[in-house]
PDB file of C-alpha atoms and ligand atoms in Angstrom:
ATOM      1  CA  MET V1146      85.206  98.141  81.613  1.00 61.00           C
ATOM      2  CA  THR V1147      88.627  99.917  82.824  1.00 78.00           C
ATOM      3  CA  GLY V1148      89.319  99.490  86.736  1.00 92.00           C
ATOM      4  CA  ARG V1149      91.514 102.024  88.328  1.00 97.00           C
ATOM      5  CA  ILE V1150      94.619 102.392  90.573  1.00 98.00           C
ATOM      6  CA  ALA V1151      95.684 104.036  93.827  1.00 98.00           C
ATOM      7  CA  ILE V1152      99.041 104.609  94.961  1.00 98.00           C
ATOM      8  CA  VAL V1153      98.519 104.539  98.450  1.00 98.00           C
ATOM      9  CA  GLY V1154     101.038 105.377 101.386  1.00 98.00           C
ATOM     10  CA  LEU V1155     100.720 103.808 104.795  1.00 98.00           C
ATOM     11  CA  GLY V1156     102.507 106.225 106.746  1.00 98.00           C
ATOM     12  CA  PRO V1157     105.416 105.244 108.897  1.00 98.00           C
ATOM     13  CA  GLY V1158     103.693 102.005 110.756  1.00 97.00           C
ATOM     14  CA  ALA V1159     101.507 103.251 113.750  1.00 97.00           C
ATOM     15  CA  PRO V1160      97.628 103.027 112.584  1.00 96.00           C
ATOM     16  CA  GLU V1161      96.854 106.630 113.791  1.00 97.00           C
ATOM     17  CA  LEU V1162      99.440 108.097 110.958  1.00 98.00           C
ATOM     18  CA  VAL V1163      97.379 106.261 108.082  1.00 98.00           C
ATOM     19  CA  THR V1164      95.312 109.162 106.868  1.00 98.00           C
ATOM     20  CA  PRO V1165      91.408 109.034 106.560  1.00 98.00           C
ATOM     21  CA  LEU V1166      91.803 109.065 102.803  1.00 98.00           C
ATOM     22  CA  ALA V1167      94.167 106.456 102.414  1.00 98.00           C
ATOM     23  CA  SER V1168      91.621 104.176 104.802  1.00 97.00           C
ATOM     24  CA  GLU V1169      88.933 105.213 102.617  1.00 98.00           C
ATOM     25  CA  THR V1170      90.861 104.055  99.440  1.00 98.00           C
ATOM     26  CA  LEU V1171      92.049 100.950 100.839  1.00 97.00           C
ATOM     27  CA  ALA V1172      88.593  99.844 102.066  1.00 97.00           C
ATOM     28  CA  ALA V1173      87.082 100.533  98.537  1.00 97.00           C
ATOM     29  CA  ALA V1174      89.932  98.488  96.784  1.00 98.00           C
ATOM     30  CA  THR V1175      89.221  94.842  94.998  1.00 97.00           C
ATOM     31  CA  ASP V1176      92.882  94.107  94.913  1.00 98.00           C
ATOM     32  CA  LEU V1177      95.694  95.212  96.977  1.00 97.00           C
ATOM     33  CA  VAL V1178      99.262  95.129  95.519  1.00 97.00           C
ATOM     34  CA  GLY V1179     102.374  95.642  97.906  1.00 95.00           C
ATOM     35  CA  TYR V1180     105.646  94.387  99.738  1.00 93.00           C
ATOM     36  CA  ALA V1181     104.306  91.446 102.152  1.00 92.00           C
ATOM     37  CA  PRO V1182     105.284  93.294 105.237  1.00 92.00           C
ATOM     38  CA  TYR V1183     103.446  96.506 104.184  1.00 93.00           C
ATOM     39  CA  LEU V1184     100.250  94.237 103.393  1.00 94.00           C
ATOM     40  CA  ALA V1185     100.523  92.617 106.796  1.00 93.00           C
ATOM     41  CA  ARG V1186      99.607  95.911 108.427  1.00 91.00           C
ATOM     42  CA  LEU V1187      96.391  95.962 106.963  1.00 94.00           C
ATOM     43  CA  PRO V1188      93.053  94.394 108.207  1.00 92.00           C
ATOM     44  CA  GLU V1189      91.949  91.299 106.168  1.00 92.00           C
ATOM     45  CA  ARG V1190      88.667  92.152 104.435  1.00 93.00           C
ATOM     46  CA  VAL V1191      85.960  89.768 102.852  1.00 93.00           C
ATOM     47  CA  GLY V1192      86.199  89.575  98.830  1.00 93.00           C
ATOM     48  CA  GLN V1193      89.347  91.500  98.718  1.00 96.00           C
ATOM     49  CA  ARG V1194      92.746  90.027  96.901  1.00 97.00           C
ATOM     50  CA  ARG V1195      96.196  90.224  97.982  1.00 96.00           C
ATOM     51  CA  HIS V1196      98.967  90.232  95.930  1.00 95.00           C
ATOM     52  CA  ALA V1197     102.281  90.499  97.738  1.00 93.00           C
ATOM     53  CA  SER V1198     105.543  90.534  96.355  1.00 85.00           C
ATOM     54  CA  ASP V1199     109.253  91.032  97.065  1.00 78.00           C
ATOM     55  CA  ASN V1200     110.777  94.349  97.944  1.00 71.00           C
ATOM     56  CA  ARG V1201     113.220  94.590  95.038  1.00 73.00           C
ATOM     57  CA  GLU V1202     110.454  93.726  92.341  1.00 85.00           C
ATOM     58  CA  GLU V1203     108.780  97.354  91.929  1.00 90.00           C
ATOM     59  CA  LEU V1204     108.587  97.460  88.077  1.00 92.00           C
ATOM     60  CA  ALA V1205     106.838  93.989  87.869  1.00 93.00           C
ATOM     61  CA  ARG V1206     104.609  94.614  90.733  1.00 94.00           C
ATOM     62  CA  ALA V1207     103.568  98.020  89.160  1.00 96.00           C
ATOM     63  CA  ARG V1208     102.872  96.060  85.583  1.00 95.00           C
ATOM     64  CA  GLN V1209     100.723  93.525  87.395  1.00 95.00           C
ATOM     65  CA  ALA V1210      98.713  96.400  89.349  1.00 97.00           C
ATOM     66  CA  LEU V1211      98.047  97.781  85.576  1.00 97.00           C
ATOM     67  CA  GLU V1212      96.972  94.352  84.248  1.00 96.00           C
ATOM     68  CA  LEU V1213      94.537  93.927  87.177  1.00 97.00           C
ATOM     69  CA  ALA V1214      93.001  97.514  86.253  1.00 97.00           C
ATOM     70  CA  ALA V1215      93.119  97.367  82.720  1.00 96.00           C
ATOM     71  CA  GLU V1216      90.771  94.043  84.169  1.00 96.00           C
ATOM     72  CA  GLY V1217      88.266  96.190  85.354  1.00 96.00           C
ATOM     73  CA  LYS V1218      89.644  95.954  89.173  1.00 97.00           C
ATOM     74  CA  ALA V1219      89.988  98.645  91.732  1.00 98.00           C
ATOM     75  CA  VAL V1220      93.739  98.436  92.627  1.00 98.00           C
ATOM     76  CA  ALA V1221      95.461 100.146  95.581  1.00 98.00           C
ATOM     77  CA  VAL V1222      99.406  99.712  95.490  1.00 98.00           C
ATOM     78  CA  VAL V1223     100.796 100.383  98.994  1.00 97.00           C
ATOM     79  CA  SER V1224     104.195 101.825 100.289  1.00 96.00           C
ATOM     80  CA  SER V1225     105.375 102.703 103.678  1.00 97.00           C
ATOM     81  CA  GLY V1226     105.307 106.495 104.408  1.00 98.00           C
ATOM     82  CA  ASP V1227     104.742 108.655 101.156  1.00 98.00           C
ATOM     83  CA  PRO V1228     104.666 106.524  97.861  1.00 98.00           C
ATOM     84  CA  GLY V1229     106.106 109.407  96.199  1.00 98.00           C
ATOM     85  CA  VAL V1230     109.348 109.208  98.295  1.00 98.00           C
ATOM     86  CA  PHE V1231     111.656 106.232  97.396  1.00 97.00           C
ATOM     87  CA  ALA V1232     108.706 104.378  96.813  1.00 95.00           C
ATOM     88  CA  MET V1233     106.141 102.739  94.522  1.00 95.00           C
ATOM     89  CA  ALA V1234     104.544 106.171  92.525  1.00 97.00           C
ATOM     90  CA  SER V1235     107.723 106.608  90.718  1.00 97.00           C
ATOM     91  CA  ALA V1236     107.699 102.816  89.618  1.00 96.00           C
ATOM     92  CA  MET V1237     104.045 103.077  88.540  1.00 97.00           C
ATOM     93  CA  PHE V1238     104.389 105.895  86.329  1.00 98.00           C
ATOM     94  CA  GLU V1239     107.948 104.591  84.780  1.00 97.00           C
ATOM     95  CA  ALA V1240     105.828 101.258  83.725  1.00 97.00           C
ATOM     96  CA  ILE V1241     102.600 103.602  82.407  1.00 97.00           C
ATOM     97  CA  GLU V1242     105.455 105.580  80.270  1.00 97.00           C
ATOM     98  CA  THR V1243     106.987 102.174  78.934  1.00 96.00           C
ATOM     99  CA  GLY V1244     103.939  99.816  78.881  1.00 94.00           C
ATOM    100  CA  LYS V1245     100.761  99.514  77.050  1.00 94.00           C
ATOM    101  CA  SER V1246      99.310 102.361  75.529  1.00 95.00           C
ATOM    102  CA  ALA V1247      96.093 101.566  76.839  1.00 93.00           C
ATOM    103  CA  TRP V1248      97.780 101.703  80.110  1.00 95.00           C
ATOM    104  CA  LYS V1249      97.708 105.577  79.794  1.00 94.00           C
ATOM    105  CA  ASP V1250      93.916 105.454  79.790  1.00 94.00           C
ATOM    106  CA  ILE V1251      93.455 103.600  83.299  1.00 96.00           C
ATOM    107  CA  ASP V1252      92.659 106.470  86.072  1.00 97.00           C
ATOM    108  CA  VAL V1253      95.735 106.849  88.355  1.00 98.00           C
ATOM    109  CA  THR V1254      95.574 108.821  91.905  1.00 98.00           C
ATOM    110  CA  VAL V1255      98.371 108.874  94.126  1.00 98.00           C
ATOM    111  CA  VAL V1256      97.174 109.163  97.756  1.00 98.00           C
ATOM    112  CA  PRO V1257      99.741 110.791 100.184  1.00 98.00           C
ATOM    113  CA  GLY V1258     101.066 109.630 103.620  1.00 98.00           C
ATOM    114  CA  VAL V1259     103.297 110.531 106.371  1.00 98.00           C
ATOM    115  CA  SER V1260     106.762 110.001 105.039  1.00 98.00           C
ATOM    116  CA  ALA V1261     109.206 108.644 107.612  1.00 98.00           C
ATOM    117  CA  MET V1262     111.441 111.853 107.735  1.00 98.00           C
ATOM    118  CA  LEU V1263     108.157 113.760 108.801  1.00 98.00           C
ATOM    119  CA  ALA V1264     107.361 111.504 111.604  1.00 98.00           C
ATOM    120  CA  ALA V1265     111.140 111.049 112.819  1.00 98.00           C
ATOM    121  CA  ALA V1266     111.488 115.101 112.778  1.00 98.00           C
ATOM    122  CA  ALA V1267     108.352 115.153 114.841  1.00 98.00           C
ATOM    123  CA  ARG V1268     109.724 113.071 117.364  1.00 98.00           C
ATOM    124  CA  VAL V1269     112.460 115.120 118.474  1.00 98.00           C
ATOM    125  CA  GLY V1270     111.263 118.656 118.085  1.00 98.00           C
ATOM    126  CA  ALA V1271     111.451 120.560 114.481  1.00 98.00           C
ATOM    127  CA  PRO V1272     115.237 119.522 112.796  1.00 98.00           C
ATOM    128  CA  LEU V1273     113.894 120.040 109.295  1.00 98.00           C
ATOM    129  CA  GLY V1274     112.692 123.781 110.066  1.00 98.00           C
ATOM    130  CA  HIS V1275     114.946 125.206 107.459  1.00 97.00           C
ATOM    131  CA  ASP V1276     116.487 124.283 104.086  1.00 98.00           C
ATOM    132  CA  PHE V1277     117.310 120.166 103.958  1.00 98.00           C
ATOM    133  CA  CYS V1278     118.081 117.782 101.431  1.00 98.00           C
ATOM    134  CA  VAL V1279     116.913 114.338 101.167  1.00 98.00           C
ATOM    135  CA  ILE V1280     119.270 111.266 100.091  1.00 98.00           C
ATOM    136  CA  SER V1281     118.944 107.562  99.694  1.00 98.00           C
ATOM    137  CA  LEU V1282     122.117 106.079 100.515  1.00 97.00           C
ATOM    138  CA  SER V1283     121.237 102.984  98.353  1.00 93.00           C
ATOM    139  CA  ASP V1284     123.046 102.225  95.485  1.00 88.00           C
ATOM    140  CA  ASN V1285     120.904  99.720  94.152  1.00 87.00           C
ATOM    141  CA  LEU V1286     119.487 102.019  91.622  1.00 89.00           C
ATOM    142  CA  LYS V1287     121.989 104.518  91.452  1.00 94.00           C
ATOM    143  CA  PRO V1288     126.179 104.501  91.289  1.00 96.00           C
ATOM    144  CA  TRP V1289     127.550 105.051  94.546  1.00 96.00           C
ATOM    145  CA  ASP V1290     130.023 108.088  93.313  1.00 97.00           C
ATOM    146  CA  LEU V1291     126.544 110.334  92.595  1.00 97.00           C
ATOM    147  CA  VAL V1292     125.368 109.396  95.917  1.00 97.00           C
ATOM    148  CA  LEU V1293     129.010 110.868  96.744  1.00 97.00           C
ATOM    149  CA  LYS V1294     128.205 113.828  94.632  1.00 98.00           C
ATOM    150  CA  ARG V1295     125.038 114.688  95.795  1.00 98.00           C
ATOM    151  CA  LEU V1296     126.266 114.373  99.745  1.00 98.00           C
ATOM    152  CA  GLU V1297     128.995 116.573  98.742  1.00 98.00           C
ATOM    153  CA  ALA V1298     127.019 119.319  97.163  1.00 98.00           C
ATOM    154  CA  ALA V1299     124.543 118.857 100.607  1.00 98.00           C
ATOM    155  CA  ALA V1300     127.171 119.105 103.063  1.00 98.00           C
ATOM    156  CA  ALA V1301     128.932 122.051 101.309  1.00 96.00           C
ATOM    157  CA  GLY V1302     125.618 123.912 100.943  1.00 96.00           C
ATOM    158  CA  ASP V1303     125.151 123.740 104.802  1.00 96.00           C
ATOM    159  CA  PHE V1304     121.761 121.875 104.223  1.00 98.00           C
ATOM    160  CA  ILE V1305     120.113 119.537 107.071  1.00 98.00           C
ATOM    161  CA  ILE V1306     120.520 116.068 105.433  1.00 98.00           C
ATOM    162  CA  VAL V1307     118.108 113.090 105.915  1.00 98.00           C
ATOM    163  CA  LEU V1308     119.272 109.848 104.844  1.00 98.00           C
ATOM    164  CA  TYR V1309     117.082 107.088 103.476  1.00 98.00           C
ATOM    165  CA  ASN V1310     118.098 103.338 103.319  1.00 97.00           C
ATOM    166  CA  PRO V1311     121.363 104.410 105.440  1.00 97.00           C
ATOM    167  CA  ALA V1312     122.082 100.700 105.827  1.00 94.00           C
ATOM    168  CA  SER V1313     121.362  97.045 105.056  1.00 91.00           C
ATOM    169  CA  LYS V1314     123.411  93.675 105.477  1.00 90.00           C
ATOM    170  CA  ALA V1315     123.866  94.190 101.659  1.00 90.00           C
ATOM    171  CA  ARG V1316     125.531  97.753 102.167  1.00 89.00           C
ATOM    172  CA  PRO V1317     127.136  98.083 105.672  1.00 89.00           C
ATOM    173  CA  TRP V1318     129.996 100.375 104.795  1.00 92.00           C
ATOM    174  CA  GLN V1319     128.404 103.190 103.298  1.00 94.00           C
ATOM    175  CA  LEU V1320     127.140 105.186 105.998  1.00 97.00           C
ATOM    176  CA  GLY V1321     130.447 105.597 107.831  1.00 97.00           C
ATOM    177  CA  ASP V1322     131.533 107.071 104.423  1.00 97.00           C
ATOM    178  CA  ALA V1323     128.796 109.590 104.392  1.00 98.00           C
ATOM    179  CA  PHE V1324     129.690 110.601 107.958  1.00 98.00           C
ATOM    180  CA  ARG V1325     132.944 111.088 107.162  1.00 98.00           C
ATOM    181  CA  LEU V1326     132.398 113.209 104.263  1.00 98.00           C
ATOM    182  CA  ILE V1327     130.159 115.363 105.915  1.00 98.00           C
ATOM    183  CA  ALA V1328     132.336 115.545 108.862  1.00 98.00           C
ATOM    184  CA  ARG V1329     134.630 117.373 106.443  1.00 98.00           C
ATOM    185  CA  HIS V1330     132.418 120.483 106.114  1.00 97.00           C
ATOM    186  CA  ARG V1331     130.317 120.027 109.837  1.00 97.00           C
ATOM    187  CA  ALA V1332     131.764 120.791 113.371  1.00 97.00           C
ATOM    188  CA  SER V1333     131.810 117.614 115.437  1.00 97.00           C
ATOM    189  CA  SER V1334     128.884 118.674 117.792  1.00 97.00           C
ATOM    190  CA  THR V1335     126.581 118.771 115.033  1.00 98.00           C
ATOM    191  CA  PRO V1336     123.214 116.969 115.867  1.00 98.00           C
ATOM    192  CA  VAL V1337     122.664 113.464 114.455  1.00 98.00           C
ATOM    193  CA  ILE V1338     119.353 111.490 114.979  1.00 98.00           C
ATOM    194  CA  PHE V1339     118.837 107.670 114.389  1.00 98.00           C
ATOM    195  CA  ALA V1340     115.464 107.296 114.293  1.00 98.00           C
ATOM    196  CA  HIS V1341     114.525 103.541 114.276  1.00 98.00           C
ATOM    197  CA  ALA V1342     111.162 102.235 113.406  1.00 98.00           C
ATOM    198  CA  VAL V1343     109.529 105.413 114.146  1.00 98.00           C
ATOM    199  CA  SER V1344     105.606 104.744 115.352  1.00 98.00           C
ATOM    200  CA  GLN V1345     106.230 101.049 115.662  1.00 97.00           C
ATOM    201  CA  PRO V1346     106.322  99.018 118.667  1.00 97.00           C
ATOM    202  CA  ASP V1347     110.444  98.717 118.736  1.00 98.00           C
ATOM    203  CA  GLU V1348     110.664 102.401 117.754  1.00 98.00           C
ATOM    204  CA  ARG V1349     114.336 103.734 119.045  1.00 98.00           C
ATOM    205  CA  ILE V1350     115.379 107.517 118.540  1.00 98.00           C
ATOM    206  CA  ASP V1351     119.249 108.182 119.601  1.00 97.00           C
ATOM    207  CA  ILE V1352     120.153 112.047 119.339  1.00 97.00           C
ATOM    208  CA  THR V1353     124.058 112.144 119.233  1.00 97.00           C
ATOM    209  CA  THR V1354     126.710 114.283 117.446  1.00 97.00           C
ATOM    210  CA  LEU V1355     128.431 113.814 114.576  1.00 98.00           C
ATOM    211  CA  ALA V1356     131.585 112.853 116.267  1.00 97.00           C
ATOM    212  CA  ASP V1357     129.723 110.156 117.973  1.00 98.00           C
ATOM    213  CA  ALA V1358     127.666 108.851 115.354  1.00 98.00           C
ATOM    214  CA  ASP V1359     128.124 105.057 115.185  1.00 98.00           C
ATOM    215  CA  PRO V1360     127.078 103.637 111.659  1.00 97.00           C
ATOM    216  CA  ALA V1361     126.772 100.377 113.166  1.00 97.00           C
ATOM    217  CA  ASN V1362     123.433 101.640 114.625  1.00 97.00           C
ATOM    218  CA  ALA V1363     121.434 102.075 111.372  1.00 97.00           C
ATOM    219  CA  ASP V1364     119.658  99.197 109.407  1.00 96.00           C
ATOM    220  CA  MET V1365     117.133  99.141 106.776  1.00 95.00           C
ATOM    221  CA  ARG V1366     114.523 100.255 109.328  1.00 97.00           C
ATOM    222  CA  THR V1367     116.274 103.498 110.641  1.00 98.00           C
ATOM    223  CA  LEU V1368     116.422 107.034 109.283  1.00 98.00           C
ATOM    224  CA  ILE V1369     119.124 109.593 110.132  1.00 98.00           C
ATOM    225  CA  ILE V1370     119.230 113.104 110.204  1.00 98.00           C
ATOM    226  CA  ILE V1371     122.328 114.983 110.342  1.00 98.00           C
ATOM    227  CA  GLY V1372     122.099 118.779 111.647  1.00 98.00           C
ATOM    228  CA  SER V1373     123.156 121.993 109.439  1.00 97.00           C
ATOM    229  CA  SER V1374     125.460 124.424 111.391  1.00 96.00           C
ATOM    230  CA  ALA V1375     122.334 126.008 112.732  1.00 97.00           C
ATOM    231  CA  THR V1376     120.645 123.014 114.084  1.00 98.00           C
ATOM    232  CA  LYS V1377     120.306 123.263 117.878  1.00 97.00           C
ATOM    233  CA  LEU V1378     119.644 120.759 120.826  1.00 96.00           C
ATOM    234  CA  ILE V1379     117.614 121.841 124.042  1.00 97.00           C
ATOM    235  CA  ALA V1380     119.022 119.343 126.634  1.00 92.00           C
ATOM    236  CA  LYS V1381     116.057 118.501 129.438  1.00 90.00           C
ATOM    237  CA  ASP V1382     116.955 116.949 132.720  1.00 90.00           C
ATOM    238  CA  GLY V1383     116.518 113.194 132.610  1.00 89.00           C
ATOM    239  CA  ARG V1384     114.352 113.289 129.399  1.00 89.00           C
ATOM    240  CA  PRO V1385     115.395 113.140 125.626  1.00 89.00           C
ATOM    241  CA  ALA V1386     116.470 116.454 124.323  1.00 93.00           C
ATOM    242  CA  PHE V1387     114.490 118.721 121.525  1.00 97.00           C
ATOM    243  CA  VAL V1388     116.401 119.401 118.470  1.00 98.00           C
ATOM    244  CA  TYR V1389     115.300 122.019 116.189  1.00 98.00           C
ATOM    245  CA  THR V1390     116.555 124.348 113.270  1.00 98.00           C
ATOM    246  CA  PRO V1391     115.788 127.777 113.673  1.00 97.00           C
ATOM    247  CA  ARG V1392     113.200 129.659 110.982  1.00 95.00           C
ATOM    248  CA  HIS V1393     116.158 131.941 110.302  1.00 91.00           C
ATOM    249  CA  ALA V1394     119.843 131.412 109.180  1.00 87.00           C
ATOM    250  CA  GLU V1395     123.170 133.173 108.625  1.00 83.00           C
ATOM    251  CA  LEU V1396     125.654 132.530 105.590  1.00 82.00           C
ATOM    252  CA  ALA V1397     128.327 129.490 107.061  1.00 68.00           C
ATOM    253  CA  LEU V1398     129.376 128.787 104.179  1.00 58.00           C
ATOM    254  CA  PRO V1399     133.329 129.130 103.929  1.00 59.00           C
TER     255      PRO V1399
HETATM  256  N1  SAH L2812     108.055 105.744 101.059  1.00 62.08           N
HETATM  257  C1  SAH L2812     108.841 105.861 102.552  1.00 62.08           C
HETATM  258  C2  SAH L2812     110.670 105.646 102.186  1.00 62.08           C
HETATM  259  C3  SAH L2812     110.648 104.249 101.717  1.00 62.08           C
HETATM  260  S1  SAH L2812     112.612 104.126 101.525  1.00 62.08           S
HETATM  261  C4  SAH L2812     108.428 107.045 103.578  1.00 62.08           C
HETATM  262  O1  SAH L2812     108.417 108.202 102.437  1.00 62.08           O
HETATM  263  O2  SAH L2812     108.795 106.818 104.272  1.00 62.08           O
HETATM  264  C5  SAH L2812     112.877 103.078 102.802  1.00 62.08           C
HETATM  265  C6  SAH L2812     113.603 103.511 103.895  1.00 62.08           C
HETATM  266  O3  SAH L2812     112.363 104.546 104.828  1.00 62.08           O
HETATM  267  C7  SAH L2812     114.055 102.867 105.141  1.00 62.08           C
HETATM  268  O4  SAH L2812     115.492 102.428 104.652  1.00 62.08           O
HETATM  269  C8  SAH L2812     114.296 103.897 106.295  1.00 62.08           C
HETATM  270  O5  SAH L2812     115.430 104.736 106.170  1.00 62.08           O
HETATM  271  C9  SAH L2812     112.986 104.514 105.822  1.00 62.08           C
HETATM  272  N2  SAH L2812     112.263 104.559 106.735  1.00 62.08           N
HETATM  273  C10 SAH L2812     110.780 103.992 106.378  1.00 62.08           C
HETATM  274  N3  SAH L2812     109.858 103.682 107.651  1.00 62.08           N
HETATM  275  C11 SAH L2812     110.335 104.127 108.766  1.00 62.08           C
HETATM  276  C12 SAH L2812     110.355 104.055 109.856  1.00 62.08           C
HETATM  277  N4  SAH L2812     108.458 103.789 110.281  1.00 62.08           N
HETATM  278  N5  SAH L2812     111.130 104.305 110.921  1.00 62.08           N
HETATM  279  C13 SAH L2812     112.516 104.861 110.446  1.00 62.08           C
HETATM  280  N6  SAH L2812     112.642 104.756 109.008  1.00 62.08           N
HETATM  281  C14 SAH L2812     111.930 104.496 108.220  1.00 62.08           C
END
């Protein structure tokens, strides 16, 4: 008997942001596969097995899930946020494409989740209201020169820019370089949002400007949104400002 695999997005952290379909799919699984901290978010269920792994072992984890499904298990592979955004769904399809031919017959579904950028944007208003680009700053899986090329194009194109994976202990300097590159194209007053651990108990949201953006303020659990030339701030007395990008845009390119 062939089993099945669902690649499930858990959202940014808060249980209320797990979709009903994700909850149903997790409840129906015989086996859960994923990065240990993501599995730790889920309630223990009698009879359900957990296969926790390291964050860097995506392809190995995907193959493990496929082996389990080939044995007839109902496997849920979990990701934070949305599983298709810098996450497990692509690793799963790569494993299927390059793996055993029988794996192509396994029933695979992707269950979407609330990606960190959507939860972060919602916290401050509507910064992603117009055209935006999403870039992972991690150079673990691509050369840094490609990151720079894409940042340059996004900055020159006056896109709102969302940065995933902005910094980690092993990558302390990249974000400063990214801010400097973008500052060559944008006003120093451009709004910048640091959204740390959105929807989790230690959530912290800082709204600042490109001139004042401090790279040391970001870590592995931070997402950054840099406004376009149209992104605006609505200041409120004693409370955090709203940030939004209007639905209309003018040609602001040089
Ligand atoms: N699939 C995930 C992204 C995984 S990449 C999603 O759709 O959200 C990991 C990066 O996502 C982190 O380095 C951070 O930049 C961002 N991230 C994930 N969860 C977050 C949260 N709760 N708050 C802020 N950023 C988060």
